[in-house]
mmCIF file of C-alpha atoms in Angstrom:
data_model
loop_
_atom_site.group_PDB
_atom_site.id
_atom_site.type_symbol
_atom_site.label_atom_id
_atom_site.label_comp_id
_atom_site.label_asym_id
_atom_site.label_seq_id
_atom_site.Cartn_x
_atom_site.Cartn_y
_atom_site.Cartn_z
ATOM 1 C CA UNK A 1 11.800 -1.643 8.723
ATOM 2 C CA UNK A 2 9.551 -4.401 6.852
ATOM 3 C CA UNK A 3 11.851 -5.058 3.881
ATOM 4 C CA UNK A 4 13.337 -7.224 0.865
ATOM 5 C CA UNK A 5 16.879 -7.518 0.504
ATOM 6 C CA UNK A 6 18.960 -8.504 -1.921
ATOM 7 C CA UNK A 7 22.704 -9.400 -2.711
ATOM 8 C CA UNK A 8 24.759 -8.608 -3.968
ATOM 9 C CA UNK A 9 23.507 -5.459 -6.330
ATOM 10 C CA UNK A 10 25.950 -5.319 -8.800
ATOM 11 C CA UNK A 11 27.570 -8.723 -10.197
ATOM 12 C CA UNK A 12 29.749 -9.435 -12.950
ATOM 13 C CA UNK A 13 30.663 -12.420 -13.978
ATOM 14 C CA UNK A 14 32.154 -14.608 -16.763
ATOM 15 C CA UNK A 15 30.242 -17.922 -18.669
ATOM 16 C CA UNK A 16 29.938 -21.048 -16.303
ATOM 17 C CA UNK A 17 30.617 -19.867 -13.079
ATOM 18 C CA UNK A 18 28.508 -20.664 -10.666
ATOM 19 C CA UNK A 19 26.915 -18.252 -8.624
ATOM 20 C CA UNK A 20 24.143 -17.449 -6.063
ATOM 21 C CA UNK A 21 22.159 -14.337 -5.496
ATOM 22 C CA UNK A 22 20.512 -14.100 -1.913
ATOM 23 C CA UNK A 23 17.143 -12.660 -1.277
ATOM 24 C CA UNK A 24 15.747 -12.079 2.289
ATOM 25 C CA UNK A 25 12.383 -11.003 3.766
ATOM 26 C CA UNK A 26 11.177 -9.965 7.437
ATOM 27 C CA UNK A 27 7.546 -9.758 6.863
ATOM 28 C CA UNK A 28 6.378 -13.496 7.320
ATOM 29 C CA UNK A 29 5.496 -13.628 4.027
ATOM 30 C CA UNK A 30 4.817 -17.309 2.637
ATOM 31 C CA UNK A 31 5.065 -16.174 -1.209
ATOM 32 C CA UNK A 32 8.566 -15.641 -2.718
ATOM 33 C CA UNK A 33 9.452 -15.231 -6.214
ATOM 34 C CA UNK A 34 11.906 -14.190 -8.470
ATOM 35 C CA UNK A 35 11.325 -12.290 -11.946
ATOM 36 C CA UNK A 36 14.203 -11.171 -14.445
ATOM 37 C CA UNK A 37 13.345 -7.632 -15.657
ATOM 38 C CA UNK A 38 14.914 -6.757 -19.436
ATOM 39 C CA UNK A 39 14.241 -3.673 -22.014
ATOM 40 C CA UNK A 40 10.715 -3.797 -23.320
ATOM 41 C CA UNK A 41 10.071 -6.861 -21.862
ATOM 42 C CA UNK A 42 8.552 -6.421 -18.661
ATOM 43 C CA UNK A 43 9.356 -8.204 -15.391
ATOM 44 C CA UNK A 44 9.056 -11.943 -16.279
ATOM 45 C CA UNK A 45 8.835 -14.749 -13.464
ATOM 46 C CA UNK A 46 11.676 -17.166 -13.097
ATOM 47 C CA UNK A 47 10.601 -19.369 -9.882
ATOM 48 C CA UNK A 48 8.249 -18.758 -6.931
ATOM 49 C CA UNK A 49 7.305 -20.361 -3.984
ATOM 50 C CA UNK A 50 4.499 -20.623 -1.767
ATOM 51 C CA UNK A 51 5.779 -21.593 1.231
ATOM 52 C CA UNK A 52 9.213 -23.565 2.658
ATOM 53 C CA UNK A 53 10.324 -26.152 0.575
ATOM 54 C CA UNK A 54 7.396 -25.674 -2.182
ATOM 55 C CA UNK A 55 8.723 -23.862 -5.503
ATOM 56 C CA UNK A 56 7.646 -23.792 -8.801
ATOM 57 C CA UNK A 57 8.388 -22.785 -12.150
ATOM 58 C CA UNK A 58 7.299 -19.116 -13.505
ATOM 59 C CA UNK A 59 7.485 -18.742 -17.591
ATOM 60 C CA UNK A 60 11.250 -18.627 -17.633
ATOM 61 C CA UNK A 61 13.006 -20.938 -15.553
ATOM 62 C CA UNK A 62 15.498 -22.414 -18.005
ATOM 63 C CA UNK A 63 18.766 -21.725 -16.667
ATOM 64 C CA UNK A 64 17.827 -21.346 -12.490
ATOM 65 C CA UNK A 65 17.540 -23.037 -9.613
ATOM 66 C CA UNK A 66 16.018 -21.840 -6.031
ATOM 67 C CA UNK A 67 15.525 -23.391 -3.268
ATOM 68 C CA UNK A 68 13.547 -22.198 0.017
ATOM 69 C CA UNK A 69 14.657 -23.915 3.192
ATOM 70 C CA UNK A 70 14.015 -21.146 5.567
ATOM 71 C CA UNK A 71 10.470 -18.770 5.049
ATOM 72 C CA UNK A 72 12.703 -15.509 4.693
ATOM 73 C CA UNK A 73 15.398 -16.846 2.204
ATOM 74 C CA UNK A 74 14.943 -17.690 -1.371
ATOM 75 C CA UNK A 75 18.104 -18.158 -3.036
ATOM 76 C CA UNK A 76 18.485 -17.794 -6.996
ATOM 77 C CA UNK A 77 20.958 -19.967 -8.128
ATOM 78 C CA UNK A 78 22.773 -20.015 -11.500
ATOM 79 C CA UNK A 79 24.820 -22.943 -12.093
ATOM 80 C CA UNK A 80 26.207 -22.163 -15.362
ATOM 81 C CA UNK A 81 25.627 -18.447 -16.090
ATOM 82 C CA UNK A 82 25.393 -17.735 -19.853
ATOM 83 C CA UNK A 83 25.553 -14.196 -21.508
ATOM 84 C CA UNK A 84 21.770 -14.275 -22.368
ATOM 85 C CA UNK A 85 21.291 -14.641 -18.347
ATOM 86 C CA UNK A 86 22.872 -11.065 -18.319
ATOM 87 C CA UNK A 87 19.705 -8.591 -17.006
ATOM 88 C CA UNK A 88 18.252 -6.930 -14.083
ATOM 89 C CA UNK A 89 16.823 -9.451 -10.976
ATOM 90 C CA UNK A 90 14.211 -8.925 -8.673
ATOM 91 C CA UNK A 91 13.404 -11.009 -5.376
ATOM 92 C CA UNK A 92 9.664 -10.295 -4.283
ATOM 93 C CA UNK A 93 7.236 -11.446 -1.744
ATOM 94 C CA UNK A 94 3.720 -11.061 -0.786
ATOM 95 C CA UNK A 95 1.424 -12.477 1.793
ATOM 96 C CA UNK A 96 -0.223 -15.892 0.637
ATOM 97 C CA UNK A 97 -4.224 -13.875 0.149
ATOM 98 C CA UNK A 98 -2.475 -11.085 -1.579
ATOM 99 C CA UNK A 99 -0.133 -11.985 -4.334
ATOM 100 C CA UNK A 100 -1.255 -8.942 -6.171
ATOM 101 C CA UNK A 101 0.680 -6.866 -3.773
ATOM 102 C CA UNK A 102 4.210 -8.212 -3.746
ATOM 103 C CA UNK A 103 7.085 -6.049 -2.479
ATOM 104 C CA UNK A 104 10.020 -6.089 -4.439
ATOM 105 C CA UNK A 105 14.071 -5.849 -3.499
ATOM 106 C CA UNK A 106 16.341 -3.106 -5.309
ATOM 107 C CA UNK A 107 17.638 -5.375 -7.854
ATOM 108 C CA UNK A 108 20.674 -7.314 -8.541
ATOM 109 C CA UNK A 109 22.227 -6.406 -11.896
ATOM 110 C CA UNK A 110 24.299 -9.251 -12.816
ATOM 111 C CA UNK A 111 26.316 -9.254 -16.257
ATOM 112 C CA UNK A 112 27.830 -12.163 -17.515
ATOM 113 C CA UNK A 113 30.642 -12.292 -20.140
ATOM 114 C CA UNK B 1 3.711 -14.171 -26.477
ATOM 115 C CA UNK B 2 2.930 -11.327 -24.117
ATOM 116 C CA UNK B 3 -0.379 -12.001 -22.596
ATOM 117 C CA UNK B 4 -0.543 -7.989 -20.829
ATOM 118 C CA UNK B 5 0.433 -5.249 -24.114
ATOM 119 C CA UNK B 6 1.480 -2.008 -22.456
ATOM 120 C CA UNK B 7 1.848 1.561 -24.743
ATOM 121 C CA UNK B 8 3.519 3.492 -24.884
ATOM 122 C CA UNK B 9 7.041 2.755 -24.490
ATOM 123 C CA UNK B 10 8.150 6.055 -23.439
ATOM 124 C CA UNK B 11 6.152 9.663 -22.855
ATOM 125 C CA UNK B 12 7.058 13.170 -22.334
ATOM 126 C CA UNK B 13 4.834 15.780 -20.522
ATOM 127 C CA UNK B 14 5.484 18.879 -18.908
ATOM 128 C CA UNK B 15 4.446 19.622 -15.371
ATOM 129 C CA UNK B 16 0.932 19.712 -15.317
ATOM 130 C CA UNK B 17 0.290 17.437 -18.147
ATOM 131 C CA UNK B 18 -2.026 14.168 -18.058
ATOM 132 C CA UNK B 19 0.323 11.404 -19.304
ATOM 133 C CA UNK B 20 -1.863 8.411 -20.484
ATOM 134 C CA UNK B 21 -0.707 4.539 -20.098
ATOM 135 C CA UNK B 22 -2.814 1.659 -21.636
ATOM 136 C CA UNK B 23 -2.480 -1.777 -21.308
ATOM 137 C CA UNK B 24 -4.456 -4.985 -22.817
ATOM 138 C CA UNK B 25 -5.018 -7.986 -22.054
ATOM 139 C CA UNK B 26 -5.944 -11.241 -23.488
ATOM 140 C CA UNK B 27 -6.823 -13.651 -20.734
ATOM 141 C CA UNK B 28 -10.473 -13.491 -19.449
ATOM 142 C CA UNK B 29 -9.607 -15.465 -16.277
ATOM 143 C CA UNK B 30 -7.193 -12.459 -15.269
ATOM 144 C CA UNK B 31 -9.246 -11.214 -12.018
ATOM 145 C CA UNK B 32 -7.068 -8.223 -10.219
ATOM 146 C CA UNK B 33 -5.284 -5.632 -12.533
ATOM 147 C CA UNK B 34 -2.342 -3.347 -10.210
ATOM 148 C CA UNK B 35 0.067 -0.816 -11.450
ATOM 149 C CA UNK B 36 3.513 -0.695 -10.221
ATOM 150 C CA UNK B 37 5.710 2.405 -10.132
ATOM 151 C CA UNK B 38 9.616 2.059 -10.699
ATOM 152 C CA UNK B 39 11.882 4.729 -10.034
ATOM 153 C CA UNK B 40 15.623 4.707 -11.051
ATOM 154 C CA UNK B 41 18.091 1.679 -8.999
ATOM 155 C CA UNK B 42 14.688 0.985 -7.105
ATOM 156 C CA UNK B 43 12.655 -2.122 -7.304
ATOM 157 C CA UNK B 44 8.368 -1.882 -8.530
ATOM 158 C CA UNK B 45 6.257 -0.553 -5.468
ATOM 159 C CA UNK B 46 2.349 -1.357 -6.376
ATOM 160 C CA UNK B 47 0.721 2.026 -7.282
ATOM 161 C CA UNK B 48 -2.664 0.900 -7.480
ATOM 162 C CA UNK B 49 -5.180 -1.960 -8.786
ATOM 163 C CA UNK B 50 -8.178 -2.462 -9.724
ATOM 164 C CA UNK B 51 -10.975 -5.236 -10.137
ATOM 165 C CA UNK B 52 -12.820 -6.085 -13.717
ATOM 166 C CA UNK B 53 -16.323 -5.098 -11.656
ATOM 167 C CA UNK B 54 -15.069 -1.559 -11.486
ATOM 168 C CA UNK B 55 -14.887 0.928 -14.092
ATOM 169 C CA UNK B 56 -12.683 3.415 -12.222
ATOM 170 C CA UNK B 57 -10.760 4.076 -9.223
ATOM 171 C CA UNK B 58 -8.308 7.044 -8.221
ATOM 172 C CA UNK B 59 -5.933 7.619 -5.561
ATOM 173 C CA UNK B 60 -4.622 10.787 -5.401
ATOM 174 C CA UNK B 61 -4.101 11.756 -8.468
ATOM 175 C CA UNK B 62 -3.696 8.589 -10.245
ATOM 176 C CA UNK B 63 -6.955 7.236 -11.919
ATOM 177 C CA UNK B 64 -7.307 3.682 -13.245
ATOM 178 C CA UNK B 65 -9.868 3.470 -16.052
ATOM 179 C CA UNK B 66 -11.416 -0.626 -17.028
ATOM 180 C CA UNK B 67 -13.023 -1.262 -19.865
ATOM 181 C CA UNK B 68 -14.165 -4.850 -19.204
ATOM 182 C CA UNK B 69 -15.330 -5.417 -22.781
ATOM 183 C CA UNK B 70 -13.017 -4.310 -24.311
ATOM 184 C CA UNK B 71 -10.331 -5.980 -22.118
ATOM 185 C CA UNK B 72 -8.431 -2.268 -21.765
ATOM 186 C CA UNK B 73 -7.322 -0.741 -18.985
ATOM 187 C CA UNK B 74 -5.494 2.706 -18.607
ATOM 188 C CA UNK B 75 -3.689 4.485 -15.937
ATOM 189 C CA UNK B 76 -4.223 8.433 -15.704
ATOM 190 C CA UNK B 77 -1.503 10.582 -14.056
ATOM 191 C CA UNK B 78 -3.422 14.054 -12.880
ATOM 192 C CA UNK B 79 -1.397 17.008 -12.796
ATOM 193 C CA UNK B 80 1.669 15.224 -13.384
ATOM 194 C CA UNK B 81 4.403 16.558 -11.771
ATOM 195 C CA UNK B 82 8.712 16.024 -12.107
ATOM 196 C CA UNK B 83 8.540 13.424 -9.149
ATOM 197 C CA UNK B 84 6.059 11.188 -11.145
ATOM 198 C CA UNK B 85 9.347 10.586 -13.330
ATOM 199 C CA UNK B 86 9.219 6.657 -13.156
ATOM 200 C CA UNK B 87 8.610 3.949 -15.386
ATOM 201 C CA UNK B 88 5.117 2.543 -14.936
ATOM 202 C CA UNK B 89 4.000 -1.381 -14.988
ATOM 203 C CA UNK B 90 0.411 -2.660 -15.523
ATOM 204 C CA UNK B 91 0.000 -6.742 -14.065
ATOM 205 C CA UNK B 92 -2.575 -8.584 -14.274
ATOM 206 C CA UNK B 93 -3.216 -11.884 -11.771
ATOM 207 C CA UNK B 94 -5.678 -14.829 -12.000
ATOM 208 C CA UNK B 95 -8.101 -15.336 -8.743
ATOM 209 C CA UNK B 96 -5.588 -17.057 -6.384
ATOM 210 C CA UNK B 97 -3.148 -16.748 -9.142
ATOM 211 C CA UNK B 98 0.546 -17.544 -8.567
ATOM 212 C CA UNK B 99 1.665 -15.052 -10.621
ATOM 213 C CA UNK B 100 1.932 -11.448 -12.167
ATOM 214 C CA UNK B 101 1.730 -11.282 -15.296
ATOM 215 C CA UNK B 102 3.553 -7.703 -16.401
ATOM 216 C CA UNK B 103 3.117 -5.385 -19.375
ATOM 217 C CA UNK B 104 6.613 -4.497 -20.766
ATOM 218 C CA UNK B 105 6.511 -1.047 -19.340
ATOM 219 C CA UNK B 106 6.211 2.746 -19.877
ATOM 220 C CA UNK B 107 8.905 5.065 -19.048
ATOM 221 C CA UNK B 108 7.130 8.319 -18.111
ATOM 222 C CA UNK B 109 9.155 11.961 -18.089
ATOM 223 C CA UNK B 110 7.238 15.079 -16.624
ATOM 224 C CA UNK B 111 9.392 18.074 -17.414
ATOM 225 C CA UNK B 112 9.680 20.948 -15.276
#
């Protein structure tokens, strides 16, 4: 089944400790990116990345780090989680010629005290 | 600044109803506009999208209305029914645009 997955779904954390959520994708896509979904606010983009080992910064990156090694894996990393990092995550990918179709994971909802 | 403006927040229809969604945007150089649908503990799927050349497209019974001029767009849900329950995203994405650009959302309820 062509799919994104994420983990884990449910996180909760306290402030400054590091942690890493995992996305993973099995339909070649070259296009990752991660977006931050919160009340009223839309889905904003945090980091994407076109291809293995090229990322980039989306509109709200303070905070993050990824990293793409492999083409299926795109790691969000928070090194210091704050409170304000507390929200709904979403991994996505998309084939390079159709970034208007991306295909989202179920969500990680991290909280962080 | 939000560069997509989505309304309304929220909307309540019964079964059978027509539940509008509009969306606006600023940037001219925005070139595809989709729609994603959200259900509950799911992630978006894409709906369905449109191009600024068009003035509408349907699927089903979900119609996209552009108004190029205007810089509008709208989604239509025909004969809504409970299942349509969701909460609904416009995007918008530049030609070979990194990025979606997302309206902050419309929670739709169709009543039995």
């Amino acid at each position: 089944e062509a799919q994104v997955t994420q983990n884990p779904r449910y996180l909760i954390t306290v402030t400054g400790k590091k942690l890493t959520v995992t996305c993973s994708q099995n339909m070649n896509h070259e296009y990752m990116s991660w977006y931050r979904q919160d009340p009223g606010l839309g889905l904003r983009q945090i980091y994407y990345s076109m291809n293995v080992e090229v990322t980039d910064k989306g509109d709200v990156p303070e905070g993050y780090k990824v990293s793409r090694k492999e083409k299926r894996n795109f790691p969000l990393i928070l090194e210091s989680p704050s409170p304000n990092q507390t929200s709904l995550y979403f991994c996505a990918s998309s084939f390079s010629g159709g970034r208007y179709e991306q295909y989202f994971g179920p969500g990680t909802r991290l909280t962080v005290t | 600044q939000q560069q997509v403006k989505q309304s309304p927040q929220s909307l309540i229809v019964q079964k059978g109803g027509i539940p509008i969604i509009n969306c606006a945007y600023e940037n001219t150089a925005f070139d595809y506009f989709p729609w994603y649908q959200q259900f509950p503990g799911k992630g978006p799927a894409l709906l369905i999208a449109i191009r600024p050349d068009v003035s509408e497209k349907k699927e089903g019974r979900f119609t996209i209305s552009f108004n190029k001029s205007a810089k509008q767009f709208s989604l239509h849900i025909m004969d809504s029914q409970p299942g349509d329950s969701a909460t609904y995203f416009c995007a918008a994405i530049k030609a070979a645009g990194n990025k979606l650009t997302f309206g902050g959302g419309t929670r739709v309820l169709v009543k039995p």
